[in-house]
Coordinates of C-alpha atoms in Angstrom, one line a residue:
M1 CA 0.9 -1.5 27.0
S2 CA 2.5 0.8 23.1
E3 CA 4.3 4.2 23.5
Q4 CA 3.4 7.0 21.4
I5 CA 4.7 10.7 20.9
T6 CA 2.6 13.5 19.8
T7 CA 3.9 16.4 18.2
T8 CA 2.3 19.8 18.6
E9 CA 0.3 19.8 15.4
G10 CA -1.1 16.6 16.2
D11 CA -3.6 17.3 14.4
V12 CA -2.5 17.6 11.0
A13 CA 0.9 15.2 10.9
S14 CA 0.8 12.0 9.6
H15 CA 0.7 9.4 12.0
V16 CA 3.3 6.4 11.3
M17 CA 2.9 3.1 14.2
V18 CA 6.1 0.9 13.8
V19 CA 5.9 -2.5 15.4
D20 CA 9.4 -4.2 15.6
D21 CA 10.4 -6.7 18.7
D22 CA 13.8 -4.9 18.8
P23 CA 13.5 -2.5 21.5
R24 CA 16.9 -0.3 20.5
L25 CA 14.7 -0.1 16.7
R26 CA 11.7 1.6 18.1
R27 CA 13.2 4.0 19.9
L28 CA 15.3 5.4 16.8
L29 CA 12.3 4.7 14.6
Q30 CA 10.1 6.9 17.1
R31 CA 13.2 9.4 17.4
Y32 CA 13.2 9.5 14.0
L33 CA 10.0 9.6 12.1
F34 CA 8.6 12.0 15.4
E35 CA 11.9 14.2 14.3
H36 CA 10.8 14.5 10.4
G37 CA 6.7 15.2 11.6
F38 CA 5.4 12.0 12.5
R39 CA 2.9 11.5 15.2
V40 CA 4.2 8.2 16.0
S41 CA 3.0 4.5 17.8
V42 CA 4.8 1.6 18.7
A43 CA 4.0 -1.9 19.5
A44 CA 6.5 -4.8 20.6
N45 CA 4.7 -7.7 19.1
A46 CA 1.7 -8.1 16.9
T47 CA -0.6 -8.4 20.1
E48 CA 0.5 -4.9 21.6
A49 CA -0.2 -3.6 17.7
R50 CA -3.9 -5.1 17.9
H51 CA -5.1 -3.8 20.7
T52 CA -3.6 -0.5 20.1
L53 CA -4.9 -0.3 16.6
E54 CA -8.9 -1.2 18.3
G55 CA -8.4 3.0 19.4
I56 CA -6.2 4.4 16.6
Q57 CA -6.5 4.2 13.0
P58 CA -2.7 5.6 12.2
D59 CA -2.2 6.5 8.6
A60 CA 0.4 4.2 8.0
L61 CA 2.1 1.5 9.5
V62 CA 5.7 0.2 9.3
L63 CA 5.6 -3.9 10.5
D64 CA 8.2 -6.5 11.1
V65 CA 7.8 -9.2 9.9
T66 CA 10.2 -12.1 12.1
M67 CA 8.6 -11.5 16.0
P68 CA 7.6 -13.7 18.2
G69 CA 3.7 -15.2 17.7
E70 CA 2.3 -13.8 15.3
N71 CA 4.4 -12.7 13.1
G72 CA 4.3 -9.4 10.3
L73 CA 2.9 -11.4 7.6
D74 CA 0.3 -12.4 8.7
L75 CA -0.8 -9.4 10.9
T76 CA -0.5 -7.6 7.4
R77 CA -3.3 -10.6 5.7
A78 CA -5.2 -10.6 8.5
L79 CA -5.2 -6.6 8.4
R80 CA -5.9 -6.9 4.6
D81 CA -8.6 -9.3 5.3
A82 CA -10.0 -6.8 8.1
G83 CA -10.9 -3.9 5.7
Q84 CA -7.4 -2.2 6.5
D85 CA -6.1 0.6 3.3
L86 CA -4.0 1.8 5.6
P87 CA 0.0 1.1 4.0
I88 CA 2.2 -1.2 5.0
L89 CA 6.3 -0.9 4.9
L90 CA 7.0 -4.3 5.7
L91 CA 10.3 -4.6 7.8
T92 CA 12.7 -8.2 7.4
A93 CA 16.2 -9.7 7.5
R94 CA 15.0 -11.8 4.8
G95 CA 15.9 -8.9 1.8
E96 CA 15.4 -11.8 -1.5
P97 CA 13.0 -10.7 -4.3
E98 CA 11.3 -13.3 -3.4
D99 CA 10.9 -12.5 0.5
R100 CA 9.8 -8.7 -1.6
I101 CA 6.5 -10.5 -3.8
T102 CA 5.7 -12.7 -1.0
G103 CA 5.2 -9.5 1.3
L104 CA 3.0 -7.7 -1.7
E105 CA 1.1 -11.2 -1.9
A106 CA 0.5 -11.0 1.8
G107 CA -0.9 -6.7 0.7
A108 CA 2.2 -5.0 1.6
D109 CA 2.5 -1.8 -0.4
D110 CA 6.5 -2.3 0.7
Y111 CA 9.1 -4.5 1.6
L112 CA 12.3 -2.8 2.9
G113 CA 15.0 -5.5 4.0
K114 CA 17.1 -5.0 6.8
P115 CA 19.4 -2.8 7.9
F116 CA 18.8 0.0 5.9
E117 CA 18.7 3.6 6.1
P118 CA 16.1 6.0 8.6
R119 CA 16.1 8.3 5.5
E120 CA 14.9 6.4 3.2
L121 CA 12.3 4.3 5.4
L122 CA 11.5 8.2 5.6
L123 CA 10.2 9.2 2.3
R124 CA 8.6 5.6 1.2
L125 CA 6.5 5.8 3.7
K126 CA 6.5 9.7 2.6
A127 CA 5.6 8.4 -1.5
H128 CA 2.7 6.3 0.7
L129 CA 1.4 8.5 2.4
R130 CA 1.0 11.4 -1.4
R131 CA -0.2 7.8 -2.7
H132 CA -3.0 7.4 -0.6
Q133 CA -4.6 11.3 -0.7
P134 CA -6.8 11.6 -3.6
P135 CA -5.6 13.9 -6.9
P136 CA -6.2 17.1 -7.6
P137 CA -9.4 17.5 -9.9
T138 CA -9.1 17.2 -13.7
D139 CA -10.7 16.7 -16.7
N140 CA -9.2 13.0 -16.8
L141 CA -10.5 11.5 -14.3
R142 CA -14.3 10.7 -15.2
I143 CA -16.1 7.8 -13.5
V144 CA -15.0 4.9 -15.2
R145 CA -17.5 2.2 -15.2
L146 CA -16.8 -1.4 -14.9
G147 CA -19.8 -3.7 -15.6
D148 CA -21.6 -3.2 -12.6
K149 CA -19.5 -1.1 -10.5
E150 CA -18.4 2.1 -10.9
F151 CA -14.6 3.6 -9.7
D152 CA -14.8 7.2 -8.7
P153 CA -10.2 7.8 -9.3
V154 CA -10.8 11.4 -7.1
R155 CA -12.3 9.6 -4.1
L156 CA -10.1 6.7 -4.8
L157 CA -13.9 5.0 -4.3
L158 CA -14.8 1.5 -6.2
S159 CA -18.6 0.5 -5.7
G160 CA -20.9 -2.2 -6.9
P161 CA -24.7 -3.0 -6.6
D162 CA -24.3 -4.1 -3.2
G163 CA -22.7 -0.5 -2.1
N164 CA -18.4 -0.1 -1.8
I165 CA -15.8 -2.2 -2.7
H166 CA -12.8 -2.7 0.0
L167 CA -9.2 -1.6 -2.4
T168 CA -6.0 -1.0 -0.3
G169 CA -3.5 1.8 -1.0
G170 CA -2.0 -0.3 -3.7
E171 CA -4.9 -1.4 -5.3
A172 CA -6.6 2.1 -5.9
A173 CA -3.5 3.4 -6.9
L174 CA -2.8 0.7 -9.8
L175 CA -6.9 1.1 -10.8
C176 CA -6.1 5.7 -11.2
V177 CA -3.4 5.5 -13.1
L178 CA -4.7 3.1 -15.3
A179 CA -8.5 5.1 -15.5
R180 CA -7.0 8.5 -16.4
R181 CA -6.5 6.9 -19.7
P182 CA -8.5 4.3 -20.0
N183 CA -7.7 1.7 -23.5
E184 CA -3.5 3.6 -23.8
T185 CA -1.3 0.2 -23.0
F186 CA 0.7 1.3 -19.3
T187 CA 4.0 -0.7 -19.7
R188 CA 5.3 -2.0 -16.1
E189 CA 7.9 0.4 -16.3
D190 CA 5.3 3.6 -16.7
I191 CA 3.0 2.5 -13.9
A192 CA 6.1 1.4 -12.0
K193 CA 6.8 5.2 -12.2
A194 CA 3.8 6.1 -11.1
M195 CA 3.4 5.0 -8.5
D196 CA 7.0 5.4 -6.8
M197 CA 7.4 1.6 -7.4
T198 CA 11.2 1.3 -9.1
E199 CA 13.2 0.1 -6.7
I200 CA 11.0 -2.7 -5.1
G201 CA 10.6 -4.0 -8.6
E202 CA 8.3 -4.3 -12.1
R203 CA 6.8 -7.5 -11.0
A204 CA 5.3 -6.1 -8.1
V205 CA 3.2 -4.4 -10.5
D206 CA 2.5 -7.9 -12.0
V207 CA 1.3 -8.9 -7.9
Q208 CA -0.9 -5.4 -7.2
V209 CA -2.6 -5.9 -11.8
T210 CA -3.9 -9.9 -9.3
R211 CA -5.7 -9.0 -6.5
L212 CA -6.8 -6.0 -8.6
R213 CA -8.8 -8.2 -10.3
R214 CA -10.1 -10.1 -7.7
C215 CA -11.9 -7.1 -7.3
I216 CA -13.2 -5.6 -10.5
E217 CA -13.4 -8.5 -12.7
P218 CA -16.4 -10.9 -12.6
D219 CA -13.9 -13.5 -13.5
P220 CA -10.2 -12.3 -12.4
R221 CA -9.1 -16.2 -15.1
E222 CA -10.8 -14.5 -17.9
P223 CA -10.1 -10.7 -17.2
R224 CA -13.1 -8.4 -19.1
F225 CA -11.3 -5.0 -18.0
L226 CA -7.9 -5.3 -17.1
H227 CA -6.2 -6.9 -20.3
T228 CA -1.9 -7.7 -20.5
V229 CA -1.2 -7.3 -23.8
R230 CA 2.0 -9.5 -23.8
G231 CA 5.5 -8.5 -24.1
R232 CA 3.7 -4.3 -23.2
G233 CA 2.1 -4.0 -20.0
Y234 CA -1.6 -3.8 -19.6
V235 CA -5.2 -2.2 -20.5
L236 CA -8.3 -0.7 -18.7
K237 CA -10.6 -1.1 -21.1
P238 CA -13.9 -0.2 -19.0
G239 CA -17.4 -0.5 -20.2
L240 CA -20.4 -3.1 -19.2

């Protein structure tokens, strides 16, 4: 069974779920995040995590990659396939750039190599939770038309003829950044800064672009709306 600690302000505190087979690390993160105002649930493996997720919906997930049984990458893919769009931060002893890209391709929002400072995890979690909050309404946030789809940057909602289209937090954040200034080219560095992804690397932007194209383009191999500007970056060109 999973364990849970709640704050006295449980109704307003963000709820983070930590999944790791190391009991010492689970307890450390559980206590640390609780002391910084989070509600915290923990699970020792993917099976426990799935059981807990049947009853609660956390605001973010901190997930170890190398666990016995179903590993963190497989669980991430399964959660994304099931429509879960909560921020997912992967933990792993393998910190090579290719490992990070593999995690992002699986649908994770971030990747932190072990050992790490708990404060860094805290700051990254807060950044991803901020990114999942709808931005305040402004004159620059209008409905964007993408063929037979529409994107509402205030509600971070993509819809089409058959209803709402699922976007992960990273995909929605990227589309919101581009939709605020359509027809304007953004460098990868610009996008990484706007999405709090500078520490992950600019290649992570390319991964998110590839994932977003699968959601908005009739043919992701021949983009109509999200274009690559060779040597510069990306531009969103709304239209019918």
